[in-house]
Amino acid sequence: MTHILTRRTALAAALAAGFGTARAQAPAPVRLVVPFTPGTGIDLIARQIGPPLAEKLGRPVVVENKAGASGNIGTQDVVRSAPDGSTLLVTVNTLVMNRALYPKAGFDPLTDLEPVSLTSWGQLLLVVSKASGLQTAAELIARAKAQPGRLNYASPGAGTPHHLAMELVKNQARVFVTHVPYRGTAPAVTDLLAGTVDVMFLPIHVALQHVRAGSLKALAISADKPHPLLPDVPPLRQLGLGELDVEMWFGVMAPKGTPRPLVQRLNAELKGILERPEIRTAFETQGMVPAHSTPEAFGALVQRDAERWAQLIKAQGIHAE
């Protein structure tokens, strides 16, 4: 009986510590860990949901950027944190791509993290340099078939959505385009603008200014239909190469073992935040669509995506570089 009461007392303490009760001392902040650098899509999400989440939870919320190892460093920080609601991971589908690329990372995102909620979907644009002279995605595939390996494509690094999206196109079209990995998006975009590399997948919020300025040409978008920000850019499915869904999902996770009441509370608060018009506007102007889900539905999505990208990584013989 004493053991049961101790467990109940511990849970009550976790709930109180997690979301603040009337206490004399100020509550400790909730950390939103972003495993990538400031200015990325994940960072934007964290900084948009942070202030209203602090308001709802009655305690400060701080965004911490812990970049490195393709997101593994920040993710591991959360995995090792106490499951008491004080540390959360704001992540993207790179999380499950890394699972197949870094089997010795020291954690498994499918078993060591607790899904809280989906926050949004983001599309990738297939863009080319002006120097390439390419005008359509069909032209890109035709040139790649005629001159295997002659075209090259950039990515911010092995295992990123930008990288695996192009590998999916290569796999479906049965073409070879040389991969040129960079350490981050900024240097890759710099070389793409200069014509040093020919093609790249980029999130809309990164590519938009360059496409509108005419310095990059957008050939296709990774969505079922054109995006309102770029209505003239056709979907990848126009190539007739089968399933080419390379949309990015974004979401929030907690350390494994976080009490279910905390997860449900966070999920409910995020639902209300994502429904706010100002949040929707902030997301949409960056090319992202707000989306909410139950923890269970988000977990199922993560599982499916992990299996899908693991199959592609194996088929293409991709290794972390």
PDB file of C-alpha atoms in Angstrom:
ATOM      1  CA  MET A   1       0.000   0.000   0.000  1.00  0.00           C
ATOM      2  CA  THR A   2       2.851   2.329   0.876  1.00  0.00           C
ATOM      3  CA  HIS A   3       4.430   1.582  -2.525  1.00  0.00           C
ATOM      4  CA  ILE A   4       1.205   2.514  -4.335  1.00  0.00           C
ATOM      5  CA  LEU A   5       0.900   5.751  -2.375  1.00  0.00           C
ATOM      6  CA  THR A   6       4.532   6.578  -3.141  1.00  0.00           C
ATOM      7  CA  ARG A   7       3.906   6.137  -6.866  1.00  0.00           C
ATOM      8  CA  ARG A   8       0.773   8.267  -6.702  1.00  0.00           C
ATOM      9  CA  THR A   9       2.654  10.931  -4.784  1.00  0.00           C
ATOM     10  CA  ALA A  10       5.443  10.892  -7.395  1.00  0.00           C
ATOM     11  CA  LEU A  11       2.924  11.285 -10.228  1.00  0.00           C
ATOM     12  CA  ALA A  12       1.218  14.148  -8.432  1.00  0.00           C
ATOM     13  CA  ALA A  13       4.601  15.807  -7.944  1.00  0.00           C
ATOM     14  CA  ALA A  14       5.415  15.381 -11.634  1.00  0.00           C
ATOM     15  CA  LEU A  15       2.106  16.950 -12.611  1.00  0.00           C
ATOM     16  CA  ALA A  16       2.664  19.855 -10.267  1.00  0.00           C
ATOM     17  CA  ALA A  17       6.233  20.378 -11.434  1.00  0.00           C
ATOM     18  CA  GLY A  18       5.256  19.920 -15.065  1.00  0.00           C
ATOM     19  CA  PHE A  19       2.582  22.567 -15.298  1.00  0.00           C
ATOM     20  CA  GLY A  20       2.816  24.739 -12.253  1.00  0.00           C
ATOM     21  CA  THR A  21       0.613  24.933  -9.213  1.00  0.00           C
ATOM     22  CA  ALA A  22       0.472  27.814  -6.779  1.00  0.00           C
ATOM     23  CA  ARG A  23       3.987  27.839  -5.374  1.00  0.00           C
ATOM     24  CA  ALA A  24       6.069  30.417  -3.614  1.00  0.00           C
ATOM     25  CA  GLN A  25       9.000  30.058  -5.980  1.00  0.00           C
ATOM     26  CA  ALA A  26       8.893  30.740  -9.699  1.00  0.00           C
ATOM     27  CA  PRO A  27       8.446  27.577 -11.772  1.00  0.00           C
ATOM     28  CA  ALA A  28      11.420  26.275 -13.749  1.00  0.00           C
ATOM     29  CA  PRO A  29      11.219  26.903 -17.504  1.00  0.00           C
ATOM     30  CA  VAL A  30      10.126  24.346 -20.062  1.00  0.00           C
ATOM     31  CA  ARG A  31      12.881  23.751 -22.612  1.00  0.00           C
ATOM     32  CA  LEU A  32      11.895  23.409 -26.275  1.00  0.00           C
ATOM     33  CA  VAL A  33      14.979  21.741 -27.740  1.00  0.00           C
ATOM     34  CA  VAL A  34      15.517  22.398 -31.452  1.00  0.00           C
ATOM     35  CA  PRO A  35      18.181  20.004 -32.791  1.00  0.00           C
ATOM     36  CA  PHE A  36      19.144  22.371 -35.619  1.00  0.00           C
ATOM     37  CA  THR A  37      20.420  25.919 -36.007  1.00  0.00           C
ATOM     38  CA  PRO A  38      18.337  29.105 -35.625  1.00  0.00           C
ATOM     39  CA  GLY A  39      16.418  30.153 -38.723  1.00  0.00           C
ATOM     40  CA  THR A  40      15.383  26.647 -39.775  1.00  0.00           C
ATOM     41  CA  GLY A  41      11.738  25.621 -40.158  1.00  0.00           C
ATOM     42  CA  ILE A  42      11.838  23.732 -36.859  1.00  0.00           C
ATOM     43  CA  ASP A  43      13.271  26.774 -35.103  1.00  0.00           C
ATOM     44  CA  LEU A  44      10.470  28.949 -36.490  1.00  0.00           C
ATOM     45  CA  ILE A  45       7.866  26.503 -35.168  1.00  0.00           C
ATOM     46  CA  ALA A  46       9.420  26.425 -31.705  1.00  0.00           C
ATOM     47  CA  ARG A  47       9.583  30.219 -31.471  1.00  0.00           C
ATOM     48  CA  GLN A  48       5.969  30.585 -32.609  1.00  0.00           C
ATOM     49  CA  ILE A  49       4.486  28.049 -30.202  1.00  0.00           C
ATOM     50  CA  GLY A  50       6.774  28.943 -27.284  1.00  0.00           C
ATOM     51  CA  PRO A  51       5.127  32.176 -26.017  1.00  0.00           C
ATOM     52  CA  PRO A  52       1.499  30.924 -26.126  1.00  0.00           C
ATOM     53  CA  LEU A  53       2.579  27.618 -24.572  1.00  0.00           C
ATOM     54  CA  ALA A  54       4.193  29.544 -21.712  1.00  0.00           C
ATOM     55  CA  GLU A  55       0.939  31.451 -21.275  1.00  0.00           C
ATOM     56  CA  LYS A  56      -1.088  28.243 -21.147  1.00  0.00           C
ATOM     57  CA  LEU A  57       1.259  26.340 -18.834  1.00  0.00           C
ATOM     58  CA  GLY A  58       1.883  29.234 -16.486  1.00  0.00           C
ATOM     59  CA  ARG A  59       5.650  28.848 -16.622  1.00  0.00           C
ATOM     60  CA  PRO A  60       8.451  30.183 -18.861  1.00  0.00           C
ATOM     61  CA  VAL A  61       9.239  28.399 -22.110  1.00  0.00           C
ATOM     62  CA  VAL A  62      12.714  28.762 -23.631  1.00  0.00           C
ATOM     63  CA  VAL A  63      13.949  27.612 -27.033  1.00  0.00           C
ATOM     64  CA  GLU A  64      17.356  25.916 -27.017  1.00  0.00           C
ATOM     65  CA  ASN A  65      19.149  25.248 -30.308  1.00  0.00           C
ATOM     66  CA  LYS A  66      21.358  22.174 -29.927  1.00  0.00           C
ATOM     67  CA  ALA A  67      22.591  21.487 -33.435  1.00  0.00           C
ATOM     68  CA  GLY A  68      25.015  18.816 -34.586  1.00  0.00           C
ATOM     69  CA  ALA A  69      25.237  15.294 -36.002  1.00  0.00           C
ATOM     70  CA  SER A  70      22.206  15.804 -38.250  1.00  0.00           C
ATOM     71  CA  GLY A  71      19.988  16.517 -35.243  1.00  0.00           C
ATOM     72  CA  ASN A  72      21.214  13.633 -33.095  1.00  0.00           C
ATOM     73  CA  ILE A  73      22.889  15.793 -30.433  1.00  0.00           C
ATOM     74  CA  GLY A  74      19.757  17.754 -29.546  1.00  0.00           C
ATOM     75  CA  THR A  75      17.589  14.660 -29.764  1.00  0.00           C
ATOM     76  CA  GLN A  76      19.848  12.737 -27.403  1.00  0.00           C
ATOM     77  CA  ASP A  77      19.643  15.626 -24.930  1.00  0.00           C
ATOM     78  CA  VAL A  78      15.865  15.165 -24.785  1.00  0.00           C
ATOM     79  CA  VAL A  79      16.077  11.359 -24.627  1.00  0.00           C
ATOM     80  CA  ARG A  80      18.300  11.675 -21.538  1.00  0.00           C
ATOM     81  CA  SER A  81      16.148  14.334 -19.844  1.00  0.00           C
ATOM     82  CA  ALA A  82      13.748  13.698 -16.987  1.00  0.00           C
ATOM     83  CA  PRO A  83      10.269  12.659 -18.202  1.00  0.00           C
ATOM     84  CA  ASP A  84       8.513  15.372 -16.224  1.00  0.00           C
ATOM     85  CA  GLY A  85       7.286  17.781 -18.910  1.00  0.00           C
ATOM     86  CA  SER A  86      10.192  20.199 -18.493  1.00  0.00           C
ATOM     87  CA  THR A  87      12.020  19.195 -21.700  1.00  0.00           C
ATOM     88  CA  LEU A  88      10.414  18.759 -25.111  1.00  0.00           C
ATOM     89  CA  LEU A  89      11.797  18.086 -28.580  1.00  0.00           C
ATOM     90  CA  VAL A  90      10.608  20.086 -31.594  1.00  0.00           C
ATOM     91  CA  THR A  91      11.568  17.870 -34.495  1.00  0.00           C
ATOM     92  CA  VAL A  92      11.135  16.971 -38.165  1.00  0.00           C
ATOM     93  CA  ASN A  93      11.146  13.721 -40.131  1.00  0.00           C
ATOM     94  CA  THR A  94      14.950  13.812 -40.233  1.00  0.00           C
ATOM     95  CA  LEU A  95      14.484  12.079 -36.869  1.00  0.00           C
ATOM     96  CA  VAL A  96      13.421   8.795 -38.459  1.00  0.00           C
ATOM     97  CA  MET A  97      15.749   9.110 -41.443  1.00  0.00           C
ATOM     98  CA  ASN A  98      18.617   9.238 -38.938  1.00  0.00           C
ATOM     99  CA  ARG A  99      17.357   6.030 -37.355  1.00  0.00           C
ATOM    100  CA  ALA A 100      18.468   4.064 -40.416  1.00  0.00           C
ATOM    101  CA  LEU A 101      21.605   6.133 -41.054  1.00  0.00           C
ATOM    102  CA  TYR A 102      22.963   6.196 -37.497  1.00  0.00           C
ATOM    103  CA  PRO A 103      22.128   2.795 -35.953  1.00  0.00           C
ATOM    104  CA  LYS A 104      24.749   3.392 -33.228  1.00  0.00           C
ATOM    105  CA  ALA A 105      23.410   6.801 -32.179  1.00  0.00           C
ATOM    106  CA  GLY A 106      22.704   5.459 -28.715  1.00  0.00           C
ATOM    107  CA  PHE A 107      18.927   5.864 -28.846  1.00  0.00           C
ATOM    108  CA  ASP A 108      15.925   4.804 -30.908  1.00  0.00           C
ATOM    109  CA  PRO A 109      13.362   7.538 -31.663  1.00  0.00           C
ATOM    110  CA  LEU A 110      10.622   4.918 -31.918  1.00  0.00           C
ATOM    111  CA  THR A 111      11.149   3.613 -28.387  1.00  0.00           C
ATOM    112  CA  ASP A 112      12.981   6.367 -26.494  1.00  0.00           C
ATOM    113  CA  LEU A 113      10.632   9.274 -27.211  1.00  0.00           C
ATOM    114  CA  GLU A 114       6.966   9.906 -26.459  1.00  0.00           C
ATOM    115  CA  PRO A 115       4.960  11.407 -29.367  1.00  0.00           C
ATOM    116  CA  VAL A 116       3.011  14.475 -28.234  1.00  0.00           C
ATOM    117  CA  SER A 117       1.564  16.042 -31.380  1.00  0.00           C
ATOM    118  CA  LEU A 118       2.083  16.814 -35.019  1.00  0.00           C
ATOM    119  CA  THR A 119       2.458  20.579 -35.523  1.00  0.00           C
ATOM    120  CA  SER A 120       2.660  21.083 -39.269  1.00  0.00           C
ATOM    121  CA  TRP A 121       3.515  19.874 -42.740  1.00  0.00           C
ATOM    122  CA  GLY A 122       6.076  21.460 -45.002  1.00  0.00           C
ATOM    123  CA  GLN A 123       6.785  21.062 -48.689  1.00  0.00           C
ATOM    124  CA  LEU A 124      10.072  20.889 -50.526  1.00  0.00           C
ATOM    125  CA  LEU A 125      10.753  22.622 -53.822  1.00  0.00           C
ATOM    126  CA  LEU A 126      12.893  21.062 -56.526  1.00  0.00           C
ATOM    127  CA  VAL A 127      15.002  24.025 -57.662  1.00  0.00           C
ATOM    128  CA  VAL A 128      17.829  24.465 -60.168  1.00  0.00           C
ATOM    129  CA  SER A 129      20.473  27.094 -60.796  1.00  0.00           C
ATOM    130  CA  LYS A 130      20.061  29.515 -63.671  1.00  0.00           C
ATOM    131  CA  ALA A 131      23.350  28.188 -65.064  1.00  0.00           C
ATOM    132  CA  SER A 132      21.823  24.723 -65.517  1.00  0.00           C
ATOM    133  CA  GLY A 133      19.418  26.007 -68.166  1.00  0.00           C
ATOM    134  CA  LEU A 134      16.795  23.497 -67.031  1.00  0.00           C
ATOM    135  CA  GLN A 135      13.185  24.629 -67.297  1.00  0.00           C
ATOM    136  CA  THR A 136      11.119  21.589 -66.240  1.00  0.00           C
ATOM    137  CA  ALA A 137      11.440  18.510 -64.053  1.00  0.00           C
ATOM    138  CA  ALA A 138      11.022  16.348 -67.162  1.00  0.00           C
ATOM    139  CA  GLU A 139      14.068  18.064 -68.697  1.00  0.00           C
ATOM    140  CA  LEU A 140      16.041  17.317 -65.553  1.00  0.00           C
ATOM    141  CA  ILE A 141      15.208  13.598 -65.722  1.00  0.00           C
ATOM    142  CA  ALA A 142      15.927  13.458 -69.459  1.00  0.00           C
ATOM    143  CA  ARG A 143      19.356  15.062 -69.027  1.00  0.00           C
ATOM    144  CA  ALA A 144      20.181  12.796 -66.102  1.00  0.00           C
ATOM    145  CA  LYS A 145      19.361   9.762 -68.247  1.00  0.00           C
ATOM    146  CA  ALA A 146      21.365  11.044 -71.209  1.00  0.00           C
ATOM    147  CA  GLN A 147      24.382  12.035 -69.104  1.00  0.00           C
ATOM    148  CA  PRO A 148      24.573   9.819 -65.985  1.00  0.00           C
ATOM    149  CA  GLY A 149      26.474  11.498 -63.171  1.00  0.00           C
ATOM    150  CA  ARG A 150      27.049  14.730 -65.084  1.00  0.00           C
ATOM    151  CA  LEU A 151      24.441  16.651 -63.096  1.00  0.00           C
ATOM    152  CA  ASN A 152      25.089  17.157 -59.392  1.00  0.00           C
ATOM    153  CA  TYR A 153      22.808  18.033 -56.522  1.00  0.00           C
ATOM    154  CA  ALA A 154      23.418  19.663 -53.158  1.00  0.00           C
ATOM    155  CA  SER A 155      22.086  18.827 -49.714  1.00  0.00           C
ATOM    156  CA  PRO A 156      22.752  20.152 -46.189  1.00  0.00           C
ATOM    157  CA  GLY A 157      24.160  16.721 -45.362  1.00  0.00           C
ATOM    158  CA  ALA A 158      23.529  12.995 -45.567  1.00  0.00           C
ATOM    159  CA  GLY A 159      20.186  11.891 -44.212  1.00  0.00           C
ATOM    160  CA  THR A 160      18.448  15.241 -44.464  1.00  0.00           C
ATOM    161  CA  PRO A 161      15.020  15.429 -46.151  1.00  0.00           C
ATOM    162  CA  HIS A 162      16.693  17.422 -48.962  1.00  0.00           C
ATOM    163  CA  HIS A 163      19.084  14.496 -49.559  1.00  0.00           C
ATOM    164  CA  LEU A 164      16.598  11.645 -49.345  1.00  0.00           C
ATOM    165  CA  ALA A 165      13.999  13.452 -51.461  1.00  0.00           C
ATOM    166  CA  MET A 166      16.437  13.508 -54.379  1.00  0.00           C
ATOM    167  CA  GLU A 167      17.435   9.904 -53.739  1.00  0.00           C
ATOM    168  CA  LEU A 168      13.753   8.962 -53.938  1.00  0.00           C
ATOM    169  CA  VAL A 169      13.462  10.712 -57.328  1.00  0.00           C
ATOM    170  CA  LYS A 170      16.639   8.976 -58.513  1.00  0.00           C
ATOM    171  CA  ASN A 171      15.325   5.618 -57.352  1.00  0.00           C
ATOM    172  CA  GLN A 172      11.944   6.039 -59.048  1.00  0.00           C
ATOM    173  CA  ALA A 173      13.340   7.515 -62.285  1.00  0.00           C
ATOM    174  CA  ARG A 174      16.324   5.128 -62.346  1.00  0.00           C
ATOM    175  CA  VAL A 175      18.837   7.900 -62.981  1.00  0.00           C
ATOM    176  CA  PHE A 176      22.155   8.874 -61.440  1.00  0.00           C
ATOM    177  CA  VAL A 177      22.790  12.417 -60.202  1.00  0.00           C
ATOM    178  CA  THR A 178      25.934  13.048 -58.136  1.00  0.00           C
ATOM    179  CA  HIS A 179      25.369  13.988 -54.494  1.00  0.00           C
ATOM    180  CA  VAL A 180      27.390  16.909 -53.098  1.00  0.00           C
ATOM    181  CA  PRO A 181      26.782  17.102 -49.322  1.00  0.00           C
ATOM    182  CA  TYR A 182      27.411  20.347 -47.420  1.00  0.00           C
ATOM    183  CA  ARG A 183      27.573  21.243 -43.743  1.00  0.00           C
ATOM    184  CA  GLY A 184      24.280  23.069 -43.569  1.00  0.00           C
ATOM    185  CA  THR A 185      21.825  24.719 -45.934  1.00  0.00           C
ATOM    186  CA  ALA A 186      23.473  28.142 -46.283  1.00  0.00           C
ATOM    187  CA  PRO A 187      26.697  27.039 -48.056  1.00  0.00           C
ATOM    188  CA  ALA A 188      24.705  24.669 -50.282  1.00  0.00           C
ATOM    189  CA  VAL A 189      22.384  27.471 -51.391  1.00  0.00           C
ATOM    190  CA  THR A 190      25.378  29.768 -51.993  1.00  0.00           C
ATOM    191  CA  ASP A 191      26.909  27.266 -54.415  1.00  0.00           C
ATOM    192  CA  LEU A 192      23.543  26.583 -56.044  1.00  0.00           C
ATOM    193  CA  LEU A 193      23.077  30.304 -56.712  1.00  0.00           C
ATOM    194  CA  ALA A 194      26.607  30.450 -58.147  1.00  0.00           C
ATOM    195  CA  GLY A 195      25.954  27.498 -60.441  1.00  0.00           C
ATOM    196  CA  THR A 196      28.604  25.329 -58.789  1.00  0.00           C
ATOM    197  CA  VAL A 197      25.908  22.709 -58.224  1.00  0.00           C
ATOM    198  CA  ASP A 198      22.923  22.184 -60.494  1.00  0.00           C
ATOM    199  CA  VAL A 199      19.909  21.166 -58.468  1.00  0.00           C
ATOM    200  CA  MET A 200      18.595  20.850 -54.921  1.00  0.00           C
ATOM    201  CA  PHE A 201      15.483  20.249 -52.865  1.00  0.00           C
ATOM    202  CA  LEU A 202      14.781  23.183 -50.540  1.00  0.00           C
ATOM    203  CA  PRO A 203      11.984  24.028 -48.075  1.00  0.00           C
ATOM    204  CA  ILE A 204       9.689  26.730 -49.418  1.00  0.00           C
ATOM    205  CA  HIS A 205      10.677  29.248 -46.746  1.00  0.00           C
ATOM    206  CA  VAL A 206      14.338  28.966 -47.847  1.00  0.00           C
ATOM    207  CA  ALA A 207      13.817  28.915 -51.610  1.00  0.00           C
ATOM    208  CA  LEU A 208      10.977  31.419 -51.939  1.00  0.00           C
ATOM    209  CA  GLN A 209      12.995  34.659 -52.000  1.00  0.00           C
ATOM    210  CA  HIS A 210      15.417  33.276 -54.594  1.00  0.00           C
ATOM    211  CA  VAL A 211      12.657  31.903 -56.814  1.00  0.00           C
ATOM    212  CA  ARG A 212      10.761  35.185 -56.708  1.00  0.00           C
ATOM    213  CA  ALA A 213      13.965  37.084 -57.498  1.00  0.00           C
ATOM    214  CA  GLY A 214      14.582  34.841 -60.499  1.00  0.00           C
ATOM    215  CA  SER A 215      17.954  33.611 -59.220  1.00  0.00           C
ATOM    216  CA  LEU A 216      16.655  30.028 -58.889  1.00  0.00           C
ATOM    217  CA  LYS A 217      14.125  28.159 -61.017  1.00  0.00           C
ATOM    218  CA  ALA A 218      11.503  26.029 -59.226  1.00  0.00           C
ATOM    219  CA  LEU A 219      10.697  22.910 -61.255  1.00  0.00           C
ATOM    220  CA  ALA A 220       8.269  21.077 -58.961  1.00  0.00           C
ATOM    221  CA  ILE A 221       6.826  20.896 -55.456  1.00  0.00           C
ATOM    222  CA  SER A 222       6.493  17.876 -53.168  1.00  0.00           C
ATOM    223  CA  ALA A 223       2.742  18.153 -52.743  1.00  0.00           C
ATOM    224  CA  ASP A 224      -0.408  16.844 -54.396  1.00  0.00           C
ATOM    225  CA  LYS A 225      -1.228  20.279 -55.783  1.00  0.00           C
ATOM    226  CA  PRO A 226       0.487  23.650 -56.361  1.00  0.00           C
ATOM    227  CA  HIS A 227       1.179  25.824 -53.314  1.00  0.00           C
ATOM    228  CA  PRO A 228      -0.630  29.189 -52.901  1.00  0.00           C
ATOM    229  CA  LEU A 229       2.720  30.966 -52.570  1.00  0.00           C
ATOM    230  CA  LEU A 230       3.923  29.503 -55.893  1.00  0.00           C
ATOM    231  CA  PRO A 231       0.802  28.597 -57.875  1.00  0.00           C
ATOM    232  CA  ASP A 232       2.679  28.069 -61.153  1.00  0.00           C
ATOM    233  CA  VAL A 233       4.997  25.376 -59.802  1.00  0.00           C
ATOM    234  CA  PRO A 234       3.576  21.908 -60.620  1.00  0.00           C
ATOM    235  CA  PRO A 235       3.581  18.892 -58.272  1.00  0.00           C
ATOM    236  CA  LEU A 236       6.255  16.199 -58.595  1.00  0.00           C
ATOM    237  CA  ARG A 237       3.626  13.632 -59.503  1.00  0.00           C
ATOM    238  CA  GLN A 238       3.469  15.216 -62.972  1.00  0.00           C
ATOM    239  CA  LEU A 239       6.575  13.147 -63.760  1.00  0.00           C
ATOM    240  CA  GLY A 240       4.513   9.948 -63.639  1.00  0.00           C
ATOM    241  CA  LEU A 241       7.169   8.142 -61.604  1.00  0.00           C
ATOM    242  CA  GLY A 242       4.881   6.726 -58.941  1.00  0.00           C
ATOM    243  CA  GLU A 243       4.825   7.740 -55.275  1.00  0.00           C
ATOM    244  CA  LEU A 244       7.022  10.807 -54.795  1.00  0.00           C
ATOM    245  CA  ASP A 245       5.605  12.120 -51.533  1.00  0.00           C
ATOM    246  CA  VAL A 246       8.503  13.899 -49.844  1.00  0.00           C
ATOM    247  CA  GLU A 247       6.552  16.229 -47.584  1.00  0.00           C
ATOM    248  CA  MET A 248       8.176  16.999 -44.247  1.00  0.00           C
ATOM    249  CA  TRP A 249       6.251  16.537 -41.009  1.00  0.00           C
ATOM    250  CA  PHE A 250       7.085  18.565 -37.915  1.00  0.00           C
ATOM    251  CA  GLY A 251       6.062  17.705 -34.372  1.00  0.00           C
ATOM    252  CA  VAL A 252       6.706  17.741 -30.642  1.00  0.00           C
ATOM    253  CA  MET A 253       8.003  14.813 -28.599  1.00  0.00           C
ATOM    254  CA  ALA A 254       8.829  14.204 -24.959  1.00  0.00           C
ATOM    255  CA  PRO A 255      11.215  11.825 -23.175  1.00  0.00           C
ATOM    256  CA  LYS A 256       9.963   8.248 -22.873  1.00  0.00           C
ATOM    257  CA  GLY A 257       8.029   7.690 -19.686  1.00  0.00           C
ATOM    258  CA  THR A 258       6.483  11.144 -19.538  1.00  0.00           C
ATOM    259  CA  PRO A 259       3.175  10.594 -17.668  1.00  0.00           C
ATOM    260  CA  ARG A 260       0.157  10.269 -19.915  1.00  0.00           C
ATOM    261  CA  PRO A 261      -1.684  13.194 -18.225  1.00  0.00           C
ATOM    262  CA  LEU A 262       1.221  15.499 -19.099  1.00  0.00           C
ATOM    263  CA  VAL A 263       1.262  14.300 -22.714  1.00  0.00           C
ATOM    264  CA  GLN A 264      -2.503  14.782 -23.041  1.00  0.00           C
ATOM    265  CA  ARG A 265      -2.337  18.257 -21.483  1.00  0.00           C
ATOM    266  CA  LEU A 266       0.440  19.323 -23.851  1.00  0.00           C
ATOM    267  CA  ASN A 267      -1.447  17.868 -26.791  1.00  0.00           C
ATOM    268  CA  ALA A 268      -4.606  19.797 -25.901  1.00  0.00           C
ATOM    269  CA  GLU A 269      -2.730  23.071 -25.419  1.00  0.00           C
ATOM    270  CA  LEU A 270      -0.903  22.669 -28.746  1.00  0.00           C
ATOM    271  CA  LYS A 271      -4.205  22.032 -30.518  1.00  0.00           C
ATOM    272  CA  GLY A 272      -5.550  25.373 -29.309  1.00  0.00           C
ATOM    273  CA  ILE A 273      -2.325  27.175 -30.178  1.00  0.00           C
ATOM    274  CA  LEU A 274      -2.181  25.753 -33.710  1.00  0.00           C
ATOM    275  CA  GLU A 275      -5.764  26.891 -34.321  1.00  0.00           C
ATOM    276  CA  ARG A 276      -4.912  30.542 -33.618  1.00  0.00           C
ATOM    277  CA  PRO A 277      -5.127  32.711 -36.772  1.00  0.00           C
ATOM    278  CA  GLU A 278      -1.818  34.449 -36.057  1.00  0.00           C
ATOM    279  CA  ILE A 279      -0.021  31.111 -35.738  1.00  0.00           C
ATOM    280  CA  ARG A 280      -1.563  29.841 -38.968  1.00  0.00           C
ATOM    281  CA  THR A 281      -0.507  33.021 -40.772  1.00  0.00           C
ATOM    282  CA  ALA A 282       3.045  32.792 -39.425  1.00  0.00           C
ATOM    283  CA  PHE A 283       3.339  29.184 -40.566  1.00  0.00           C
ATOM    284  CA  GLU A 284       1.744  29.683 -43.970  1.00  0.00           C
ATOM    285  CA  THR A 285       3.921  32.658 -44.895  1.00  0.00           C
ATOM    286  CA  GLN A 286       6.874  30.290 -44.459  1.00  0.00           C
ATOM    287  CA  GLY A 287       5.292  27.606 -46.627  1.00  0.00           C
ATOM    288  CA  MET A 288       4.114  25.377 -43.758  1.00  0.00           C
ATOM    289  CA  VAL A 289       0.597  24.182 -42.997  1.00  0.00           C
ATOM    290  CA  PRO A 290      -0.411  23.875 -39.306  1.00  0.00           C
ATOM    291  CA  ALA A 291      -1.653  20.401 -38.400  1.00  0.00           C
ATOM    292  CA  HIS A 292      -2.624  18.695 -35.157  1.00  0.00           C
ATOM    293  CA  SER A 293      -3.004  15.034 -34.256  1.00  0.00           C
ATOM    294  CA  THR A 294      -3.492  12.803 -31.268  1.00  0.00           C
ATOM    295  CA  PRO A 295      -0.308  11.385 -29.725  1.00  0.00           C
ATOM    296  CA  GLU A 296      -1.311   7.957 -31.053  1.00  0.00           C
ATOM    297  CA  ALA A 297      -1.826   9.173 -34.628  1.00  0.00           C
ATOM    298  CA  PHE A 298       1.471  11.041 -34.555  1.00  0.00           C
ATOM    299  CA  GLY A 299       3.225   7.929 -33.270  1.00  0.00           C
ATOM    300  CA  ALA A 300       1.744   5.845 -36.101  1.00  0.00           C
ATOM    301  CA  LEU A 301       2.936   8.426 -38.654  1.00  0.00           C
ATOM    302  CA  VAL A 302       6.450   8.340 -37.207  1.00  0.00           C
ATOM    303  CA  GLN A 303       6.482   4.532 -37.358  1.00  0.00           C
ATOM    304  CA  ARG A 304       5.324   4.413 -40.994  1.00  0.00           C
ATOM    305  CA  ASP A 305       7.813   7.042 -42.072  1.00  0.00           C
ATOM    306  CA  ALA A 306      10.681   5.260 -40.319  1.00  0.00           C
ATOM    307  CA  GLU A 307       9.939   2.070 -42.246  1.00  0.00           C
ATOM    308  CA  ARG A 308       9.541   3.890 -45.550  1.00  0.00           C
ATOM    309  CA  TRP A 309      12.816   5.811 -45.409  1.00  0.00           C
ATOM    310  CA  ALA A 310      14.725   2.800 -44.062  1.00  0.00           C
ATOM    311  CA  GLN A 311      13.696   0.884 -47.194  1.00  0.00           C
ATOM    312  CA  LEU A 312      14.897   3.710 -49.477  1.00  0.00           C
ATOM    313  CA  ILE A 313      18.193   4.112 -47.595  1.00  0.00           C
ATOM    314  CA  LYS A 314      18.855   0.390 -47.987  1.00  0.00           C
ATOM    315  CA  ALA A 315      17.815   0.330 -51.664  1.00  0.00           C
ATOM    316  CA  GLN A 316      20.046   3.291 -52.556  1.00  0.00           C
ATOM    317  CA  GLY A 317      22.963   2.131 -50.425  1.00  0.00           C
ATOM    318  CA  ILE A 318      23.027   5.457 -48.548  1.00  0.00           C
ATOM    319  CA  HIS A 319      25.452   5.920 -45.678  1.00  0.00           C
ATOM    320  CA  ALA A 320      26.002   8.777 -43.237  1.00  0.00           C
ATOM    321  CA  GLU A 321      28.951  10.864 -44.446  1.00  0.00           C
TER     322      GLU A 321
END
